[in-house]
Coordinates of C-alpha atoms and ligand atoms in Angstrom, one line a residue:
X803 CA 0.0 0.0 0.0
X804 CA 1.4 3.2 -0.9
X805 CA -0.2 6.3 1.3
X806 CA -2.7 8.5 -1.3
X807 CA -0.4 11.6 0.4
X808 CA -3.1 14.4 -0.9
X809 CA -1.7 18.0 -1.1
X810 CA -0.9 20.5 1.9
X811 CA -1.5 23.0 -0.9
X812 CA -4.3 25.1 -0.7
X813 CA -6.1 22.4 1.3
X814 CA -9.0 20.8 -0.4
X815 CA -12.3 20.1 1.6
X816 CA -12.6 17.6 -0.2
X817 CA -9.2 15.8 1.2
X818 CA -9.4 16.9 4.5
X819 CA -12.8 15.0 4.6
X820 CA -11.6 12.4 2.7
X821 CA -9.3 11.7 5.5
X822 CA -11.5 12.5 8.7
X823 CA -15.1 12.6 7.3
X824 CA -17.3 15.1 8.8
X825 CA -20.6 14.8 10.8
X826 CA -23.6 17.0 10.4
X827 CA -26.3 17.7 13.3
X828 CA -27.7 20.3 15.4
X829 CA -28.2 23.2 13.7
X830 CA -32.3 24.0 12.1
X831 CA -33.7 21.0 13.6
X832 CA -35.9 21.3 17.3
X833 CA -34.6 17.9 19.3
X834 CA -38.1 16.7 20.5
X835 CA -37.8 14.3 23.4
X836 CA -38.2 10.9 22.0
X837 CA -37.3 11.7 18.7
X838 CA -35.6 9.1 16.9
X839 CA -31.9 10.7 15.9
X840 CA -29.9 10.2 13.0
X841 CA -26.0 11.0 12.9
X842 CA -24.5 10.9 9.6
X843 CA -20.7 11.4 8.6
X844 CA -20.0 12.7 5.0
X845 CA -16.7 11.1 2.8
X846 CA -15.4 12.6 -0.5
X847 CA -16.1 15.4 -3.3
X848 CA -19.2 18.6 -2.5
X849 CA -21.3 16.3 -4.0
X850 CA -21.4 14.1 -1.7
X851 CA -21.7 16.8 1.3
X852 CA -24.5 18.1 -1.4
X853 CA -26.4 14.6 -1.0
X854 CA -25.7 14.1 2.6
X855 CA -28.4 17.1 2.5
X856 CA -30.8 15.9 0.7
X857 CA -31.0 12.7 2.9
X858 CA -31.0 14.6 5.9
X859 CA -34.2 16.5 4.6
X860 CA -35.8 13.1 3.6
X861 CA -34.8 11.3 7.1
X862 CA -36.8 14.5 8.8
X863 CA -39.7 14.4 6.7
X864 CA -39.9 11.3 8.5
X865 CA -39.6 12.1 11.4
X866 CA -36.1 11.9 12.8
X867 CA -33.6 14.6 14.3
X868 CA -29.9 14.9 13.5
X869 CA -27.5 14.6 16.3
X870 CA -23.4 15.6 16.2
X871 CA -23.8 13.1 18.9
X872 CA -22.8 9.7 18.0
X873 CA -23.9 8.1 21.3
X874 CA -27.6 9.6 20.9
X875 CA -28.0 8.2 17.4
X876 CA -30.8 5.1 16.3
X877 CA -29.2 5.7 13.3
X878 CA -25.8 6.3 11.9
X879 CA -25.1 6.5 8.1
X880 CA -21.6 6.8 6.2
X881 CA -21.7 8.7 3.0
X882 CA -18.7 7.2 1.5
X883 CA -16.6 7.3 -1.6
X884 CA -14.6 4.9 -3.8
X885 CA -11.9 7.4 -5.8
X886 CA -9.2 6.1 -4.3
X887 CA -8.4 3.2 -2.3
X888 CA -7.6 5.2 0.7
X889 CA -11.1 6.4 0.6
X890 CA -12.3 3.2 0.9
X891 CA -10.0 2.1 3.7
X892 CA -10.8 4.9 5.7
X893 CA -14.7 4.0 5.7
X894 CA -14.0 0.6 6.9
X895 CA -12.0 1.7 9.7
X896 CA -14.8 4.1 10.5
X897 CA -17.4 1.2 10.3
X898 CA -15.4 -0.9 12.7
X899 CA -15.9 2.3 15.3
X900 CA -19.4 2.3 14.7
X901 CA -20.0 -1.4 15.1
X902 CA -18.2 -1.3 18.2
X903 CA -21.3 0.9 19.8
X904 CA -24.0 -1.6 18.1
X905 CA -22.8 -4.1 20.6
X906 CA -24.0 -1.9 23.5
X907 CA -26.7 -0.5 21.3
X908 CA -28.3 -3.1 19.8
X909 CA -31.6 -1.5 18.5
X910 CA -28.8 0.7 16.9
X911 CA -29.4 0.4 12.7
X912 CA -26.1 1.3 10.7
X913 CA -26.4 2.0 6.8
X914 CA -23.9 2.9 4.5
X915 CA -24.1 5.5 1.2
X916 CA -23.1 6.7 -1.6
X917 CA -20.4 5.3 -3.9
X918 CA -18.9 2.9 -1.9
X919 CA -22.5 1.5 -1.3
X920 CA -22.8 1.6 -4.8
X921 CA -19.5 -0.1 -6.3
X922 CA -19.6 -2.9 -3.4
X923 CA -23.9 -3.6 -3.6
X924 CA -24.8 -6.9 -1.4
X925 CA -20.8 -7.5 -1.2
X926 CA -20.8 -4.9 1.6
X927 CA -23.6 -7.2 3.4
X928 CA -21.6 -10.2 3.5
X929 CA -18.1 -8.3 3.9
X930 CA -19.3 -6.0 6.6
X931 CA -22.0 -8.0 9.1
X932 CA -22.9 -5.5 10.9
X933 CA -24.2 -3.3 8.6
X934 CA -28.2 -2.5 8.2
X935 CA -28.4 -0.6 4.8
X936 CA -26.9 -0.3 1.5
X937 CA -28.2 2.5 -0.1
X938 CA -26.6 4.1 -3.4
X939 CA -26.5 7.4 -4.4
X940 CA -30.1 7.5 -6.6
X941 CA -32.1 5.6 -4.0
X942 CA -32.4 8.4 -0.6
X943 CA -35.7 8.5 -1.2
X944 CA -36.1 5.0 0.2
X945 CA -34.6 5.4 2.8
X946 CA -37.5 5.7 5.3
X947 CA -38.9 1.8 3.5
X948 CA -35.1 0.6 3.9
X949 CA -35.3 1.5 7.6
X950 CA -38.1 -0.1 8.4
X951 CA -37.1 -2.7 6.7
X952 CA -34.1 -3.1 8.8
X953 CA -35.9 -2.5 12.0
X954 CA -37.9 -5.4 10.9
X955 CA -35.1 -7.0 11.7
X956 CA -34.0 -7.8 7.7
X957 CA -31.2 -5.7 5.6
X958 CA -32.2 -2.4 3.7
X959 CA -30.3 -2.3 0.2
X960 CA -31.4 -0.3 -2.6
X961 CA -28.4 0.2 -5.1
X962 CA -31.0 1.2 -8.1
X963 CA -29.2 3.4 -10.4
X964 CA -31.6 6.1 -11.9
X965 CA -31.8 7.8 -15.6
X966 CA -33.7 10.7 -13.9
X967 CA -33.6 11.1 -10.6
X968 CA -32.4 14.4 -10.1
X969 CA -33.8 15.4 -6.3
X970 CA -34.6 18.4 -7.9
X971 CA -37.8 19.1 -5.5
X972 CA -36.1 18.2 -2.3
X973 CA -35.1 21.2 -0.1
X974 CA -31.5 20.4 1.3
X975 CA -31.4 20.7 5.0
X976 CA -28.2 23.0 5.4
X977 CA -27.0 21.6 8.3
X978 CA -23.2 22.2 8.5
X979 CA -23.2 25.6 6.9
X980 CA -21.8 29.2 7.7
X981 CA -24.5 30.8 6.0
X982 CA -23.2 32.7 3.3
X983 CA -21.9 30.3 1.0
X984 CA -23.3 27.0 -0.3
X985 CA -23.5 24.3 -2.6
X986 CA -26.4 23.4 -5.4
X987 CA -26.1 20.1 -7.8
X988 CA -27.2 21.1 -10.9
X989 CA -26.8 17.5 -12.2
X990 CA -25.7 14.3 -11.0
X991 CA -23.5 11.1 -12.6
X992 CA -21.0 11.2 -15.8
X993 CA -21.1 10.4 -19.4
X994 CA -17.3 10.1 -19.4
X995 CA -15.4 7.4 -19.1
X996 CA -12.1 8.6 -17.6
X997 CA -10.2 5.5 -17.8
X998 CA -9.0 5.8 -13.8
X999 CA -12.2 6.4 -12.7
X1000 CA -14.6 4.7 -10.5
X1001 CA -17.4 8.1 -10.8
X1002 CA -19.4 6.9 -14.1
X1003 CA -19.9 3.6 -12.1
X1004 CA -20.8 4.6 -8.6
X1005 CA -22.8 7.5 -9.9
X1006 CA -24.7 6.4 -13.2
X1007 CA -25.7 8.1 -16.2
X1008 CA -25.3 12.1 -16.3
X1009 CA -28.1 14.3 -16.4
X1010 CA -29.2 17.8 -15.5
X1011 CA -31.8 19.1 -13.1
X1012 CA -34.1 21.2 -14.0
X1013 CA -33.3 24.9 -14.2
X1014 CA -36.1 26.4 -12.6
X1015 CA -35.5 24.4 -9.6
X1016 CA -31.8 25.9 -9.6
X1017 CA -32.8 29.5 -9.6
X1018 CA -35.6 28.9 -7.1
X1019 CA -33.0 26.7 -4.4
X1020 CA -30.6 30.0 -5.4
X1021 CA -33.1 32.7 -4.8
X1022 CA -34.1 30.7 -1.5
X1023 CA -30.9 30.6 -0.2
X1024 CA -30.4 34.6 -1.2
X1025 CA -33.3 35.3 0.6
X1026 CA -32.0 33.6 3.8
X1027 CA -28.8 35.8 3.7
X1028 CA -26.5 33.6 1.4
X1029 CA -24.0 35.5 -0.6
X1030 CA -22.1 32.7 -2.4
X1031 CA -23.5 29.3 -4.3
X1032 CA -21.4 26.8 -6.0
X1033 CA -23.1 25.0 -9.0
X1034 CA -21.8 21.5 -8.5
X1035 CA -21.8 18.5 -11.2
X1036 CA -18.9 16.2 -12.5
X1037 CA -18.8 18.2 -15.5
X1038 CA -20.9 21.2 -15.2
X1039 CA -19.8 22.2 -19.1
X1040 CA -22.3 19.8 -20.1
X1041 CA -25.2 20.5 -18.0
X1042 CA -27.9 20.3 -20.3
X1043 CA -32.1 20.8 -19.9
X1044 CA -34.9 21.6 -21.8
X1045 CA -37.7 22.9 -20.9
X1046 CA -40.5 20.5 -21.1
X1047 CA -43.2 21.3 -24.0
X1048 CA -41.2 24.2 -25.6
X1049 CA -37.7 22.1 -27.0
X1050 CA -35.7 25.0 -25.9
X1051 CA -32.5 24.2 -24.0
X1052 CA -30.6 25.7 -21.0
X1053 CA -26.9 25.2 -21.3
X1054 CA -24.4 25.5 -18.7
X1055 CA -23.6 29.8 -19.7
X1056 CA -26.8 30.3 -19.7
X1057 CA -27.7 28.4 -16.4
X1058 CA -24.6 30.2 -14.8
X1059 CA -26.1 34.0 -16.3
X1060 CA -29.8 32.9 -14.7
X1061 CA -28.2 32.0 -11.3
X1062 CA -26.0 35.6 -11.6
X1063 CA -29.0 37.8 -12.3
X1064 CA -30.8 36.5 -9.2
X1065 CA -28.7 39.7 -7.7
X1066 CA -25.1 41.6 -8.2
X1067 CA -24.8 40.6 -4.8
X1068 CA -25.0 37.0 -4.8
X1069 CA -21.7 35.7 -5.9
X1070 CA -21.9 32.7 -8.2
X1071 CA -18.7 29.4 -8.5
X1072 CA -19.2 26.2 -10.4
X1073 CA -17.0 23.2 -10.1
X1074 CA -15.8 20.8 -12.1
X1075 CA -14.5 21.8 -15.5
X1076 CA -13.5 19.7 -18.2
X1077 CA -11.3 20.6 -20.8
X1078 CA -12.6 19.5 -23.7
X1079 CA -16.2 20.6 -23.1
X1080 CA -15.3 24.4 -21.4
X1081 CA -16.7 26.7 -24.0
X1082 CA -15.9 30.6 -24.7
X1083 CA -19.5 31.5 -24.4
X1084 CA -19.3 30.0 -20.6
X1085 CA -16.2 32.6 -20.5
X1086 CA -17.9 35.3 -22.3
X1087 CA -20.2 35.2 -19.4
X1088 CA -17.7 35.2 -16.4
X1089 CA -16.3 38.2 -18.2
X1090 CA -19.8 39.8 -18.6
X1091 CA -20.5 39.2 -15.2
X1092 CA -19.2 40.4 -11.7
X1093 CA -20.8 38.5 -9.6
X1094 CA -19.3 35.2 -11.7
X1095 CA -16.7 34.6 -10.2
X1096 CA -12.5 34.7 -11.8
X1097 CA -12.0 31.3 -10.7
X1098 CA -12.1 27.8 -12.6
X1099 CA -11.0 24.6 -11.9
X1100 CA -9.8 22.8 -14.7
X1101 CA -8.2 19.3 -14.1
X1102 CA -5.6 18.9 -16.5
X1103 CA -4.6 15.7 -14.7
X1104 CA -1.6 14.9 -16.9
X1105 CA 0.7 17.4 -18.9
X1106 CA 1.8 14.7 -21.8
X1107 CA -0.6 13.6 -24.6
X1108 CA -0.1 9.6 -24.6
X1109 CA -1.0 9.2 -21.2
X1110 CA -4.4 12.0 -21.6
X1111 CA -4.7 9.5 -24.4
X1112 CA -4.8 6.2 -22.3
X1113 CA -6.8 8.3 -19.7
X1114 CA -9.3 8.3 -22.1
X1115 CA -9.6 12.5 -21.5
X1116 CA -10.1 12.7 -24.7
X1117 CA -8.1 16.3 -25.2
X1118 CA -4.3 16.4 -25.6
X1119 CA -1.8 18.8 -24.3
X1120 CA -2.2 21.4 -27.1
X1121 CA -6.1 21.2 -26.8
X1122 CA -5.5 22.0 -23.3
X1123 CA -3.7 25.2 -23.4
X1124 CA -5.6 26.9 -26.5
X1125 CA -8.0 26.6 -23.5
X1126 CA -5.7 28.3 -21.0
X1127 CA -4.8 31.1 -23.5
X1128 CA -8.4 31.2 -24.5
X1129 CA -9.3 31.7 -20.5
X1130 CA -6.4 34.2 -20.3
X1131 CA -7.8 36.2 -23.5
X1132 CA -11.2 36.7 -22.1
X1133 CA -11.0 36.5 -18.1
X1134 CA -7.2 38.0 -17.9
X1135 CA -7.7 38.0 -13.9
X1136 CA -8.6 34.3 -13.4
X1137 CA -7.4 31.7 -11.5
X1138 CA -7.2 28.3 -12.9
X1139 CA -6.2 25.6 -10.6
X1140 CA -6.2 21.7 -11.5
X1141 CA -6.2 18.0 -10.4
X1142 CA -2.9 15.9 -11.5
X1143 CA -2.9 12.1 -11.0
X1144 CA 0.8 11.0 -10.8
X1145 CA 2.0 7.7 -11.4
X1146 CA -0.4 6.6 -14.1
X1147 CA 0.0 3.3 -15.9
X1148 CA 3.3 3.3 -17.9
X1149 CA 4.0 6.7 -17.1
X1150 CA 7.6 7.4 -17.6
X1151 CA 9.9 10.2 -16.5
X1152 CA 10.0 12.5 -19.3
X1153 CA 6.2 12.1 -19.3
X1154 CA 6.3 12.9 -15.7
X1155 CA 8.6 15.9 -16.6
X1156 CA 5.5 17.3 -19.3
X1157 CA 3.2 17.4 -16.3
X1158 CA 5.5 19.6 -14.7
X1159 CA 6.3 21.5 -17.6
X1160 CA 2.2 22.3 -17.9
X1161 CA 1.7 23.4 -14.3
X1162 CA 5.0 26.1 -15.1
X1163 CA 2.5 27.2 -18.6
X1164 CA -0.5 27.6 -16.3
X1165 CA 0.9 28.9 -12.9
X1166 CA -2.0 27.2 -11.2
X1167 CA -2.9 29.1 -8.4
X1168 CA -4.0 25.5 -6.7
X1169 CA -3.5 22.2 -7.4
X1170 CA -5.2 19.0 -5.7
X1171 CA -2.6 16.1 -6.3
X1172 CA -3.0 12.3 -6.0
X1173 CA -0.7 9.0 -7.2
X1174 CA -2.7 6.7 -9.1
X1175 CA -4.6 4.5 -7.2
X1176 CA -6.2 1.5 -9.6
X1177 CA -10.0 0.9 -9.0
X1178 CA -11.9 -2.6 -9.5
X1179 CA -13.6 -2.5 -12.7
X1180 CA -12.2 0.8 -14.5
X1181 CA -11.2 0.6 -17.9
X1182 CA -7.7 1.2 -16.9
X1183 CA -7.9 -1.3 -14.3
X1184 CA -9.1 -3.9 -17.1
X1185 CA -6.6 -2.7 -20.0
X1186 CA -3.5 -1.5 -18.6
X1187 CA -1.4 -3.0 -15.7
X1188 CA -0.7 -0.9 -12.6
X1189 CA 2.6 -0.6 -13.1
X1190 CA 4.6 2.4 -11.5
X1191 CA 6.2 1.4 -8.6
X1192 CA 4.8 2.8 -5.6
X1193 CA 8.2 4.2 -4.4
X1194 CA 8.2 6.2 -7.8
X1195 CA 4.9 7.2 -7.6
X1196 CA 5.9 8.9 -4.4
X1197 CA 8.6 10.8 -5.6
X1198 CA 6.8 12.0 -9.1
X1199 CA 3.8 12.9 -6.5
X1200 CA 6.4 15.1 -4.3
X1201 CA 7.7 16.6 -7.1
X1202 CA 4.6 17.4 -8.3
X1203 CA 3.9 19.3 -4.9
X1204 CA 7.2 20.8 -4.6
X1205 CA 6.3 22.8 -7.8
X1206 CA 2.7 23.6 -6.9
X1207 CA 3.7 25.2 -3.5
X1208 CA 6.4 27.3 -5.3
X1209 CA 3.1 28.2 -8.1
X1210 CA 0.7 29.1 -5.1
X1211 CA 3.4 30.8 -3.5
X1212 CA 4.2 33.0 -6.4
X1213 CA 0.5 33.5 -7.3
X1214 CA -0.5 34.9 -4.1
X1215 CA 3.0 37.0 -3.4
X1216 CA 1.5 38.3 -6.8
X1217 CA -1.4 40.0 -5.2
X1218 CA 0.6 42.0 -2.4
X1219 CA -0.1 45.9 -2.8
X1220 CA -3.7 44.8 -4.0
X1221 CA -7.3 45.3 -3.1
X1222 CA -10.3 42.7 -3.5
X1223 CA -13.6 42.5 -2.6
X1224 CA -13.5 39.7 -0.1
X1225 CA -17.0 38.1 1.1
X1226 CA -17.0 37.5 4.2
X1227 CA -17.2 34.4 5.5
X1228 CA -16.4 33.8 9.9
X1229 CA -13.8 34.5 12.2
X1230 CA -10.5 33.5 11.0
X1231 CA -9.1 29.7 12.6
X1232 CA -6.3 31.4 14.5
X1233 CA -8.9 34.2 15.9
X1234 CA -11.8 36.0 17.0
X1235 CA -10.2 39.3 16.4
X1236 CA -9.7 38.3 12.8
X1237 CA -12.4 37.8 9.4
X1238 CA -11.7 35.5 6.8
X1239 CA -13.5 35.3 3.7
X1240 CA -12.6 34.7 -0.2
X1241 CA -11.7 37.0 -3.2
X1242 CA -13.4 36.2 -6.6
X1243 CA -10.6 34.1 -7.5
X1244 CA -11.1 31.6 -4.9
X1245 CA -8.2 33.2 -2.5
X1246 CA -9.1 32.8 1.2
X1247 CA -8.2 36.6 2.4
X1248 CA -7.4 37.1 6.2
X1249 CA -7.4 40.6 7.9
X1250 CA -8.0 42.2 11.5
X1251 CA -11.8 43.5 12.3
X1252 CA -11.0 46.6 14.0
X1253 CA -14.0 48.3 15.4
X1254 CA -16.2 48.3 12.3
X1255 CA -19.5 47.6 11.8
X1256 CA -19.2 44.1 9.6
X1257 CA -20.4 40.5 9.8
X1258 CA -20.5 37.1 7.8
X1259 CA -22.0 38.1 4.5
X1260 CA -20.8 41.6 4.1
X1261 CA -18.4 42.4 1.3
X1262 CA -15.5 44.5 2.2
X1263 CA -12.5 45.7 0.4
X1264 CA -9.1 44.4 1.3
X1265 CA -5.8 45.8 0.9
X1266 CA -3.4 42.4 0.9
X1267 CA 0.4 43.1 3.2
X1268 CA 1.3 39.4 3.1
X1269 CA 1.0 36.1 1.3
X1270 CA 1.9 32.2 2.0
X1271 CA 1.0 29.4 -0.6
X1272 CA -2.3 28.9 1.2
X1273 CA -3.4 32.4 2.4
X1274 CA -3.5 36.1 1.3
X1275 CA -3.1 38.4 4.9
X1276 CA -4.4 42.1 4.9
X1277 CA -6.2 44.6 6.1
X1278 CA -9.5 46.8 5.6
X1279 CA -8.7 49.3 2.8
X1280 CA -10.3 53.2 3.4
Ligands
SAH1091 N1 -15.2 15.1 -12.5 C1 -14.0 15.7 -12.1 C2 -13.2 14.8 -11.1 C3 -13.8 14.1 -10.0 S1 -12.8 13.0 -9.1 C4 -13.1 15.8 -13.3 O1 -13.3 15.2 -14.3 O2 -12.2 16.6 -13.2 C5 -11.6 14.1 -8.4 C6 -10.2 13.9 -8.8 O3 -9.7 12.6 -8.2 C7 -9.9 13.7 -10.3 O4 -9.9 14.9 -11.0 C8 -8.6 12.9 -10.3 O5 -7.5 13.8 -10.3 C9 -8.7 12.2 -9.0 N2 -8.8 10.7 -9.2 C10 -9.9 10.1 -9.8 N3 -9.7 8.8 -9.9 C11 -8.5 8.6 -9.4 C12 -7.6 7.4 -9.2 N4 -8.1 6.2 -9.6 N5 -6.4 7.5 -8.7 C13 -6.0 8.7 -8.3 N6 -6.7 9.9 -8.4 C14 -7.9 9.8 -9.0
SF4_1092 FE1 -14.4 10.7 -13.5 FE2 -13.7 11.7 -15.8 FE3 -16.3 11.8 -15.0 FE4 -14.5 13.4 -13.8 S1 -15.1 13.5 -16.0 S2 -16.0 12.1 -12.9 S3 -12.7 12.1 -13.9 S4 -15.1 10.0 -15.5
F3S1093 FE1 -15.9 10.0 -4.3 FE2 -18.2 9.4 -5.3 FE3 -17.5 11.9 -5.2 S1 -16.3 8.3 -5.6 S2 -15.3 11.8 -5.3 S3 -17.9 10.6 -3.5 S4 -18.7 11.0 -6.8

């Protein structure tokens, strides 16, 4: 086993929560004595955090209450992912824990989610005993049948993948959230077929929610005092919907443009991007539009054309940086950040060198880095044999995050002298005297209160004294 070392650069949610999970409760829900109480721990990308919403909203349309509390819960549910091995391993782990407390609990019901549920299916019954429910990513609204099912005493599994299941009328319960930002899926599964990746299997067929359902969750959450949403899907360039009865079709710029008129003061991200279907008019509107904000994430995941090739990304390295000039043309102030797998199937050194080559052509102001870690069933894990060893997979991978902390570095010592409009967003970790909050390009800003008048949600200019790879530090500007 080689360790999936993620990056200390910029430090993905994502990762972080990969590696530790993170439990919702508490907050928006009244704790009636007697209530039955959920506790749920979330693995993996936003979209994942995004779904762990939804089922919160279904599980109290029935009737329970969340708890932070593991030791109150009737029911605890792991929203897990399958991208890397590591992922995986850390669930399990987590699933021993938990079955610990059913043997001094035993009305306790355990059910596992998401991907993980989905790649494994009935395997997870007979590998893990202990566990009540299997329920994949299309099938939440089951739940409540699944649990009663299991408190019948049998297992719950529902691993059904949908062509149209969308969620698209369920109101997330926001249970974890700061209040100013948030997250909305605007479609769910992939079309691609990524040759490393476990995502078209665990998550099905793509398709696109409907866009009047975006703009109302948006204008909701406006109204309750959000600031910031983040249009999630795998590949949000291909969002796609038409209106029913009329044939016309929203495409992703002009989903992103609907969401950005709601008001100039309701900032608007997307995430992810994929190379070969990011399109100028999608630019055109970032440009057009302040509140869209100077920030993409496009995952270049290798610098050198044969291995995009046997990636199956279906762009090569050229392709790729028409797109990066094409950004820079039209949005000159955006950040672009990436994702780079290292390590890839016959990957060799001077290929490895062309990744590195490509971060020095982009400057990525962030990059979330991983070595290759081969999943059951992908086409990569059925064509090509896994066959960097893991020794120079580490090296390629600290390499590869030598270089990036130098980029971030250089990015932000870039913006010293400067003033952005930061939203923000809480009291900085390191203290209560302190706001952090973001620029549009995705920077998290830090700078001292004072004695004004400000609070989560306001936007405030920054003048920025100080810069490390992973923060910008400043103060108020007059
Ligand atoms: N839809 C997004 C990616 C989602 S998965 C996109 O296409 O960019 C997030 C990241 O995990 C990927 O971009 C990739 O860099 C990484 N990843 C996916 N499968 C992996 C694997 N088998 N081994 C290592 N990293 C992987
Ligand atoms: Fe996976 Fe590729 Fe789909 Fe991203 S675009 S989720 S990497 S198959
Ligand atoms: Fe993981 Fe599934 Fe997301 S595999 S990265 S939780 S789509």
């Amino acid at each position: 086993m080689y360790d999936d070392n993620p990056t200390l650069v910029g430090i993905k949610k994502e990762i972080i929560e990969e590696i530790q999970g993170q439990a919702f409760g508490d907050q928006g829900i009244e704790t009636v004595p007697g209530t039955r109480m959920f506790y749920i721990e979330s693995y993996g990308c936003q979209m994942n955090f995004s779904d762990s919403e939804i089922v919160a909203s279904i599980l109290s349309g029935y009737g329970y209450g969340a708890t932070r509390n593991l030791e109150m819960a009737d029911l605890v549910l792991i929203n897990t992912c399958s991208i890397r091995e590591k992922a995986e391993e850390t669930v399990r782990k987590r699933l021993g824990q938990f079955n610990l407390l059913k043997n001094e609990k035993p009305h306790l019901l355990i059910g596992v989610l998401g991907c993980m549920a989905e790649r494994l299916k009935t395997k997870f019954l007979e590998e893990e005993k202990l566990v009540d429910l299997v329920v994949g990513p299309d099938a939440y609204r089951d739940l409540p049948g699944l649990i009663a099912t299991a408190e019948d005493g049998e297992k719950g599994i529902n691993v059904f993948l949908s062509r149209e299941e969308t969620y698209a009328d369920i109101s997330p319960m926001r249970l974890d959230s700061n209040g100013v930002t948030g997250f909305i899926s605007i479609m769910r599964g992939c079309d691609n077929m990524c040759s490393f990746c476990v995502v078209p299997f665990t998550r099905g067929r793509e398709r696109s929610r409907d866009a009047f359902s975006i703009i109302a969750e948006a204008n909701e959450m406006f109204e309750r005092g959000y600031r910031e949403v983040t249009l999630l899907g795998q590949n949000v360039d291909s969002y796609k919907w038409e209106k029913p009865d009329s044939g016309d079709v929203v495409n992703f710029a002009q989903l992103l443009v609907m969401v950005a008129k709601i008001n100039p003061a309701l900032r608007v991200r997307f995430s992810t991007s994929h190379p070969k279907d990011i399109t100028d008019e999608v630019l055109y509107a970032m440009a057009r539009h302040e509140n869209i904000c100077k920030y993409i994430h496009l995952p270049v995941q290798s610098g050198n054309s044969r291995i995009l090739e046997m990636m199956n990304r279906t762009y090569d390295r050229e392709w790729y940086m028409e797109r990066i000039e094409s950004i820079r043309r039209i949005i000159p102030d955006c950040a672009i950040s990436s994702d780079i797998i290292t390590g890839f199937c016959t990957e060799t050194e001077e290929e490895h060198l062309d990744t590195l080559l490509m971060m020095e052509f982009v400057q990525y102001s962030m990059a979330y880095m991983f070595a290759y870690s081969e999943r059951p069933g992908t086409l990569a894990a059925r064509k090509y044999a896994d066959d960097i060893d893991e020794e120079i997979k580490k090296r390629r991978l600290n390499e590869i995050i030598r270089l990036q902390n130098h980029l971030s570095l250089e990015h932000n010592k870039a913006d010293i002298g400067k003033i952005f409009k930061v939203l923000i967003e809480g009291d900085s970790k390191r203290s209560a005297d302190e706001w952090k909050g973001r620029n549009t390009q995705n920077k998290m800003v830090v700078f001292p209160k004072l004695s004004l008048e400000l609070k989560p949600g306001d936007y405030v200019m920054v003048k920025v004294n100080k810069a490390t790879s992973a923060t910008l530090l400043g103060e108020i500007a007059q």
